[in-house]
Tab-separated table of N, CA and C in Angstrom:
chain	number	residue	atom	x	y	z
A	1	LEU	N	-55.728	-75.260	4.215
A	1	LEU	CA	-54.570	-76.122	4.370
A	1	LEU	C	-54.795	-77.007	5.581
A	2	THR	N	-55.065	-78.255	5.314
A	2	THR	CA	-55.411	-79.139	6.413
A	2	THR	C	-54.319	-80.134	6.742
A	3	ASN	N	-53.339	-80.305	5.865
A	3	ASN	CA	-52.285	-81.254	6.213
A	3	ASN	C	-50.924	-80.709	5.811
A	4	ASP	N	-49.877	-81.358	6.326
A	4	ASP	CA	-48.511	-80.894	6.096
A	4	ASP	C	-48.104	-80.980	4.634
A	5	ASP	N	-48.648	-81.946	3.869
A	5	ASP	CA	-48.308	-82.055	2.452
A	5	ASP	C	-48.773	-80.827	1.680
A	6	ASN	N	-49.998	-80.368	1.940
A	6	ASN	CA	-50.491	-79.175	1.267
A	6	ASN	C	-49.656	-77.954	1.647
A	7	LEU	N	-49.316	-77.820	2.921
A	7	LEU	CA	-48.513	-76.689	3.381
A	7	LEU	C	-47.125	-76.746	2.756
A	8	SER	N	-46.522	-77.915	2.727
A	8	SER	CA	-45.191	-78.058	2.131
A	8	SER	C	-45.207	-77.718	0.653
A	9	THR	N	-46.247	-78.129	-0.056
A	9	THR	CA	-46.367	-77.811	-1.478
A	9	THR	C	-46.503	-76.310	-1.677
A	10	LEU	N	-47.350	-75.661	-0.881
A	10	LEU	CA	-47.514	-74.212	-0.981
A	10	LEU	C	-46.188	-73.495	-0.718
A	11	LEU	N	-45.475	-73.889	0.326
A	11	LEU	CA	-44.208	-73.245	0.653
A	11	LEU	C	-43.172	-73.482	-0.437
A	12	ASN	N	-43.158	-74.679	-1.005
A	12	ASN	CA	-42.205	-75.003	-2.060
A	12	ASN	C	-42.358	-74.075	-3.263
A	13	PHE	N	-43.583	-73.734	-3.625
A	13	PHE	CA	-43.829	-72.892	-4.785
A	13	PHE	C	-43.900	-71.398	-4.441
A	14	SER	N	-43.946	-71.035	-3.173
A	14	SER	CA	-44.193	-69.644	-2.789
A	14	SER	C	-43.024	-68.940	-2.139
A	15	ILE	N	-42.036	-69.663	-1.666
A	15	ILE	CA	-41.000	-69.028	-0.861
A	15	ILE	C	-39.770	-68.725	-1.704
A	16	SER	N	-39.132	-67.606	-1.393
A	16	SER	CA	-37.848	-67.257	-1.992
A	16	SER	C	-36.888	-67.033	-0.838
A	17	VAL	N	-35.744	-66.457	-1.129
A	17	VAL	CA	-34.749	-66.261	-0.071
A	17	VAL	C	-35.279	-65.377	1.050
A	18	GLN	N	-36.023	-64.321	0.706
A	18	GLN	CA	-36.473	-63.387	1.731
A	18	GLN	C	-37.973	-63.292	1.880
A	19	ASN	N	-38.724	-63.787	0.947
A	19	ASN	CA	-40.164	-63.561	0.967
A	19	ASN	C	-40.944	-64.841	0.761
A	20	LEU	N	-42.066	-64.931	1.436
A	20	LEU	CA	-43.072	-65.941	1.145
A	20	LEU	C	-44.251	-65.166	0.579
A	21	VAL	N	-44.599	-65.469	-0.651
A	21	VAL	CA	-45.671	-64.736	-1.315
A	21	VAL	C	-46.755	-65.730	-1.675
A	22	SER	N	-47.970	-65.439	-1.241
A	22	SER	CA	-49.092	-66.314	-1.533
A	22	SER	C	-50.339	-65.478	-1.720
A	23	THR	N	-51.204	-65.947	-2.585
A	23	THR	CA	-52.481	-65.295	-2.803
A	23	THR	C	-53.561	-66.154	-2.173
A	24	ILE	N	-54.395	-65.529	-1.381
A	24	ILE	CA	-55.513	-66.220	-0.741
A	24	ILE	C	-56.778	-65.488	-1.137
A	25	THR	N	-57.687	-66.199	-1.752
A	25	THR	CA	-58.931	-65.575	-2.193
A	25	THR	C	-60.114	-66.382	-1.688
A	26	GLY	N	-61.248	-65.763	-1.690
A	26	GLY	CA	-62.470	-66.452	-1.281
A	26	GLY	C	-63.183	-65.699	-0.185
A	27	SER	N	-64.343	-66.190	0.154
A	27	SER	CA	-65.160	-65.494	1.144
A	27	SER	C	-64.569	-65.572	2.550
A	28	GLN	N	-63.731	-66.551	2.811
A	28	GLN	CA	-63.139	-66.730	4.136
A	28	GLN	C	-61.640	-66.429	4.105
A	29	ASP	N	-61.211	-65.457	3.275
A	29	ASP	CA	-59.788	-65.238	3.061
A	29	ASP	C	-59.021	-64.876	4.324
A	30	ALA	N	-59.548	-64.056	5.221
A	30	ALA	CA	-58.837	-63.703	6.454
A	30	ALA	C	-58.682	-64.931	7.348
A	31	GLN	N	-59.694	-65.764	7.412
A	31	GLN	CA	-59.616	-66.985	8.222
A	31	GLN	C	-58.602	-67.954	7.613
A	32	THR	N	-58.600	-68.096	6.293
A	32	THR	CA	-57.642	-68.971	5.619
A	32	THR	C	-56.219	-68.453	5.825
A	33	ALA	N	-56.018	-67.148	5.733
A	33	ALA	CA	-54.693	-66.558	5.946
A	33	ALA	C	-54.226	-66.788	7.382
A	34	THR	N	-55.127	-66.674	8.339
A	34	THR	CA	-54.769	-66.908	9.748
A	34	THR	C	-54.366	-68.373	9.953
A	35	THR	N	-55.083	-69.285	9.314
A	35	THR	CA	-54.720	-70.711	9.391
A	35	THR	C	-53.349	-70.936	8.765
A	36	LEU	N	-53.093	-70.305	7.619
A	36	LEU	CA	-51.778	-70.405	6.976
A	36	LEU	C	-50.691	-69.872	7.905
A	37	TYR	N	-50.939	-68.741	8.540
A	37	TYR	CA	-49.971	-68.150	9.468
A	37	TYR	C	-49.607	-69.148	10.573
A	38	HIS	N	-50.621	-69.700	11.248
A	38	HIS	CA	-50.354	-70.609	12.370
A	38	HIS	C	-49.680	-71.900	11.906
A	39	SER	N	-50.105	-72.444	10.787
A	39	SER	CA	-49.497	-73.677	10.266
A	39	SER	C	-48.044	-73.451	9.872
A	40	THR	N	-47.784	-72.346	9.189
A	40	THR	CA	-46.432	-72.047	8.736
A	40	THR	C	-45.514	-71.732	9.908
A	41	LYS	N	-45.996	-70.934	10.859
A	41	LYS	CA	-45.184	-70.630	12.039
A	41	LYS	C	-44.830	-71.916	12.794
A	42	GLY	N	-45.803	-72.820	12.918
A	42	GLY	CA	-45.546	-74.085	13.600
A	42	GLY	C	-44.506	-74.923	12.883
A	43	LEU	N	-44.623	-75.004	11.561
A	43	LEU	CA	-43.664	-75.787	10.774
A	43	LEU	C	-42.257	-75.213	10.900
A	44	PHE	N	-42.129	-73.901	10.774
A	44	PHE	CA	-40.812	-73.282	10.868
A	44	PHE	C	-40.265	-73.330	12.293
A	45	ASN	N	-41.115	-73.272	13.294
A	45	ASN	CA	-40.656	-73.388	14.684
A	45	ASN	C	-40.022	-74.746	14.951
A	46	THR	N	-40.516	-75.799	14.316
A	46	THR	CA	-39.903	-77.120	14.510
A	46	THR	C	-38.469	-77.146	13.985
A	47	ALA	N	-38.156	-76.264	13.043
A	47	ALA	CA	-36.790	-76.155	12.514
A	47	ALA	C	-36.018	-75.036	13.221
A	48	HIS	N	-36.582	-74.499	14.295
A	48	HIS	CA	-35.972	-73.399	15.052
A	48	HIS	C	-35.743	-72.174	14.155
A	49	MET	N	-36.705	-71.916	13.278
A	49	MET	CA	-36.664	-70.757	12.393
A	49	MET	C	-37.896	-69.901	12.673
A	50	ASN	N	-37.805	-68.624	12.343
A	50	ASN	CA	-38.908	-67.712	12.599
A	50	ASN	C	-39.295	-66.992	11.324
A	51	LEU	N	-40.562	-66.934	11.044
A	51	LEU	CA	-41.082	-66.107	9.957
A	51	LEU	C	-41.667	-64.863	10.593
A	52	ARG	N	-41.210	-63.706	10.140
A	52	ARG	CA	-41.703	-62.452	10.697
A	52	ARG	C	-41.907	-61.473	9.558
A	53	GLY	N	-42.433	-60.322	9.880
A	53	GLY	CA	-42.679	-59.316	8.845
A	53	GLY	C	-43.902	-59.641	8.012
A	54	TRP	N	-44.890	-60.289	8.611
A	54	TRP	CA	-46.107	-60.633	7.891
A	54	TRP	C	-46.855	-59.360	7.522
A	55	THR	N	-47.359	-59.333	6.307
A	55	THR	CA	-48.165	-58.206	5.876
A	55	THR	C	-49.237	-58.697	4.921
A	56	SER	N	-50.213	-57.863	4.707
A	56	SER	CA	-51.349	-58.245	3.874
A	56	SER	C	-52.109	-56.992	3.482
A	57	ASN	N	-52.956	-57.122	2.477
A	57	ASN	CA	-53.867	-56.027	2.173
A	57	ASN	C	-55.169	-56.183	2.956
A	58	SER	N	-55.210	-57.179	3.855
A	58	SER	CA	-56.364	-57.401	4.724
A	58	SER	C	-56.033	-56.952	6.149
A	59	ASP	N	-56.596	-55.827	6.567
A	59	ASP	CA	-56.371	-55.367	7.944
A	59	ASP	C	-56.973	-56.328	8.959
A	60	LEU	N	-58.057	-57.000	8.598
A	60	LEU	CA	-58.677	-57.983	9.492
A	60	LEU	C	-57.685	-59.097	9.813
A	61	PHE	N	-56.980	-59.584	8.799
A	61	PHE	CA	-55.970	-60.620	9.008
A	61	PHE	C	-54.835	-60.096	9.885
A	62	LEU	N	-54.323	-58.924	9.580
A	62	LEU	CA	-53.190	-58.386	10.338
A	62	LEU	C	-53.534	-58.155	11.800
A	63	GLN	N	-54.773	-57.774	12.087
A	63	GLN	CA	-55.192	-57.549	13.467
A	63	GLN	C	-55.244	-58.847	14.266
A	64	SER	N	-55.307	-59.986	13.587
A	64	SER	CA	-55.377	-61.263	14.289
A	64	SER	C	-54.000	-61.805	14.661
A	65	LEU	N	-52.929	-61.135	14.209
A	65	LEU	CA	-51.570	-61.612	14.455
A	65	LEU	C	-50.919	-60.862	15.603
A	66	PRO	N	-49.923	-61.486	16.250
A	66	PRO	CA	-49.155	-60.762	17.256
A	66	PRO	C	-48.429	-59.586	16.606
A	67	HIS	N	-48.427	-58.439	17.247
A	67	HIS	CA	-47.831	-57.237	16.649
A	67	HIS	C	-46.348	-57.411	16.353
A	68	THR	N	-45.666	-58.324	17.065
A	68	THR	CA	-44.232	-58.544	16.823
A	68	THR	C	-43.966	-59.228	15.490
A	69	ASP	N	-44.981	-59.846	14.887
A	69	ASP	CA	-44.810	-60.533	13.607
A	69	ASP	C	-45.311	-59.731	12.416
A	70	VAL	N	-45.859	-58.535	12.655
A	70	VAL	CA	-46.541	-57.790	11.599
A	70	VAL	C	-45.676	-56.632	11.098
A	71	ASP	N	-45.702	-56.424	9.780
A	71	ASP	CA	-45.053	-55.273	9.154
A	71	ASP	C	-46.156	-54.389	8.589
A	72	LEU	N	-46.359	-53.223	9.182
A	72	LEU	CA	-47.458	-52.342	8.790
A	72	LEU	C	-47.047	-51.232	7.824
A	73	ARG	N	-45.825	-51.275	7.318
A	73	ARG	CA	-45.434	-50.250	6.351
A	73	ARG	C	-46.378	-50.298	5.150
A	74	PRO	N	-46.761	-49.145	4.607
A	74	PRO	CA	-47.698	-49.145	3.481
A	74	PRO	C	-47.080	-49.654	2.182
A	75	ILE	N	-45.777	-49.464	2.011
A	75	ILE	CA	-45.095	-49.935	0.799
A	75	ILE	C	-43.931	-50.815	1.222
A	76	ILE	N	-43.891	-52.018	0.655
A	76	ILE	CA	-42.941	-53.032	1.083
A	76	ILE	C	-42.267	-53.621	-0.147
A	77	LYS	N	-40.956	-53.869	-0.049
A	77	LYS	CA	-40.227	-54.491	-1.150
A	77	LYS	C	-40.461	-55.998	-1.104
A	78	VAL	N	-40.976	-56.529	-2.211
A	78	VAL	CA	-41.273	-57.957	-2.318
A	78	VAL	C	-40.710	-58.459	-3.641
A	79	LEU	N	-39.783	-59.403	-3.562
A	79	LEU	CA	-39.186	-60.003	-4.758
A	79	LEU	C	-38.646	-58.944	-5.716
A	80	GLY	N	-38.056	-57.881	-5.174
A	80	GLY	CA	-37.465	-56.831	-5.979
A	80	GLY	C	-38.444	-55.778	-6.479
A	81	LEU	N	-39.711	-55.925	-6.169
A	81	LEU	CA	-40.734	-54.962	-6.573
A	81	LEU	C	-41.233	-54.225	-5.339
A	82	TRP	N	-41.820	-53.055	-5.538
A	82	TRP	CA	-42.417	-52.309	-4.430
A	82	TRP	C	-43.917	-52.565	-4.452
A	83	TRP	N	-44.431	-53.138	-3.356
A	83	TRP	CA	-45.860	-53.463	-3.256
A	83	TRP	C	-46.539	-52.468	-2.324
A	84	ASN	N	-47.558	-51.795	-2.821
A	84	ASN	CA	-48.379	-50.923	-1.998
A	84	ASN	C	-49.546	-51.771	-1.511
A	85	ARG	N	-49.538	-52.092	-0.229
A	85	ARG	CA	-50.547	-53.014	0.297
A	85	ARG	C	-51.922	-52.382	0.406
A	86	HIS	N	-52.001	-51.045	0.401
A	86	HIS	CA	-53.305	-50.381	0.509
A	86	HIS	C	-54.074	-50.396	-0.806
A	87	ASP	N	-53.378	-50.120	-1.904
A	87	ASP	CA	-54.092	-50.162	-3.187
A	87	ASP	C	-53.724	-51.401	-4.011
A	88	ASN	N	-52.913	-52.303	-3.411
A	88	ASN	CA	-52.577	-53.600	-3.992
A	88	ASN	C	-51.960	-53.453	-5.391
A	89	THR	N	-50.948	-52.578	-5.486
A	89	THR	CA	-50.253	-52.388	-6.749
A	89	THR	C	-48.775	-52.693	-6.574
A	90	LEU	N	-48.150	-53.118	-7.669
A	90	LEU	CA	-46.715	-53.366	-7.698
A	90	LEU	C	-46.056	-52.311	-8.574
A	91	THR	N	-44.876	-51.858	-8.151
A	91	THR	CA	-44.109	-50.887	-8.914
A	91	THR	C	-42.736	-51.476	-9.187
A	92	VAL	N	-42.283	-51.328	-10.419
A	92	VAL	CA	-40.953	-51.800	-10.795
A	92	VAL	C	-39.974	-50.655	-10.593
A	93	PRO	N	-38.981	-50.828	-9.704
A	93	PRO	CA	-38.008	-49.751	-9.520
A	93	PRO	C	-37.048	-49.714	-10.712
A	94	LEU	N	-36.817	-48.535	-11.238
A	94	LEU	CA	-35.883	-48.354	-12.342
A	94	LEU	C	-34.668	-47.588	-11.845
A	95	PRO	N	-33.482	-47.934	-12.357
A	95	PRO	CA	-32.305	-47.183	-11.919
A	95	PRO	C	-32.383	-45.748	-12.406
A	96	TYR	N	-31.918	-44.842	-11.590
A	96	TYR	CA	-31.948	-43.426	-11.927
A	96	TYR	C	-30.521	-42.941	-12.147
A	97	GLU	N	-30.267	-42.459	-13.333
A	97	GLU	CA	-28.973	-41.862	-13.639
A	97	GLU	C	-29.240	-40.467	-14.180
A	98	PRO	N	-28.901	-39.426	-13.425
A	98	PRO	CA	-29.197	-38.069	-13.893
A	98	PRO	C	-28.395	-37.738	-15.148
A	99	TRP	N	-29.029	-37.003	-16.044
A	99	TRP	CA	-28.355	-36.550	-17.249
A	99	TRP	C	-27.427	-35.408	-16.873
A	100	PRO	N	-26.272	-35.321	-17.539
A	100	PRO	CA	-25.396	-34.174	-17.259
A	100	PRO	C	-26.058	-32.881	-17.702
A	101	SER	N	-25.789	-31.838	-16.970
A	101	SER	CA	-26.348	-30.534	-17.303
A	101	SER	C	-25.756	-30.059	-18.636
A	102	PRO	N	-26.587	-29.514	-19.547
A	102	PRO	CA	-26.050	-29.058	-20.835
A	102	PRO	C	-25.101	-27.878	-20.679
A	103	CYS	N	-25.148	-27.193	-19.553
A	103	CYS	CA	-24.280	-26.034	-19.337
A	103	CYS	C	-22.957	-26.411	-18.689
A	104	SER	N	-22.841	-27.604	-18.215
A	104	SER	CA	-21.621	-27.969	-17.511
A	104	SER	C	-20.565	-28.435	-18.508
A	105	SER	N	-19.329	-28.151	-18.188
A	105	SER	CA	-18.235	-28.610	-19.034
A	105	SER	C	-17.549	-29.755	-18.313
A	106	PRO	N	-16.926	-30.629	-19.074
A	106	PRO	CA	-16.240	-31.745	-18.420
A	106	PRO	C	-15.136	-31.244	-17.502
A	107	THR	N	-14.937	-31.930	-16.436
A	107	THR	CA	-13.883	-31.579	-15.496
A	107	THR	C	-12.549	-31.995	-16.085
A	108	PRO	N	-11.583	-31.063	-16.194
A	108	PRO	CA	-10.286	-31.458	-16.754
A	108	PRO	C	-9.573	-32.413	-15.805
A	109	VAL	N	-8.887	-33.359	-16.393
A	109	VAL	CA	-8.132	-34.337	-15.614
A	109	VAL	C	-6.666	-34.133	-15.919
A	110	ASP	N	-5.861	-33.913	-14.898
A	110	ASP	CA	-4.426	-33.746	-15.090
A	110	ASP	C	-3.810	-35.105	-15.391
A	111	PRO	N	-2.831	-35.148	-16.310
A	111	PRO	CA	-2.168	-36.423	-16.567
A	111	PRO	C	-1.410	-36.875	-15.322
A	112	PRO	N	-1.308	-38.162	-15.119
A	112	PRO	CA	-0.599	-38.636	-13.927
A	112	PRO	C	0.864	-38.221	-13.977
A	113	GLN	N	1.398	-37.868	-12.842
A	113	GLN	CA	2.805	-37.491	-12.737
A	113	GLN	C	3.650	-38.752	-12.668
A	114	GLN	N	4.763	-38.730	-13.403
A	114	GLN	CA	5.649	-39.886	-13.374
A	114	GLN	C	6.433	-39.875	-12.072
A	115	GLN	N	6.413	-40.963	-11.375
A	115	GLN	CA	7.115	-41.086	-10.110
A	115	GLN	C	8.535	-41.583	-10.390
A	116	PRO	N	9.515	-41.066	-9.644
A	116	PRO	CA	10.874	-41.575	-9.864
A	116	PRO	C	10.956	-43.045	-9.480
A	117	ASN	N	11.681	-43.786	-10.254
A	117	ASN	CA	11.841	-45.223	-10.033
A	117	ASN	C	13.223	-45.455	-9.439
A	118	ALA	N	13.289	-46.186	-8.351
A	118	ALA	CA	14.562	-46.425	-7.679
A	118	ALA	C	15.506	-47.262	-8.539
A	119	LEU	N	14.985	-48.033	-9.498
A	119	LEU	CA	15.825	-48.881	-10.313
A	119	LEU	C	16.300	-48.185	-11.587
A	120	THR	N	15.740	-47.019	-11.899
A	120	THR	CA	16.128	-46.289	-13.112
A	120	THR	C	17.123	-45.199	-12.753
A	121	PRO	N	18.325	-45.180	-13.385
A	121	PRO	CA	19.264	-44.112	-13.068
A	121	PRO	C	18.747	-42.771	-13.570
A	122	ASP	N	19.062	-41.698	-12.852
A	122	ASP	CA	18.654	-40.358	-13.250
A	122	ASP	C	19.524	-39.815	-14.336
């Protein structure tokens, strides 16, 4: 990324409300990621905004960043998915609703008690 137009295009297609997701490949991927980090931080700093929580499956890249900007958790929520940065896998979280026990009986519910009404004569 050598100019602001390329960086703006990348950010336009890569950013969501909470995450910036980008794939960097090639023989110089850690160097390219470091350049992206500095360019993006500079652009957002001009708007008085901060990008933090940077993470990667490249430890070389993460070691080049200030520790205050790095998120080293092994599993991170990204765009609603769980990403394991060590084995580079995504997991889709599914809602868990336990099945009722076959031995349990439904809890009886008492009918609501009628409250006296001040406008109704007794």
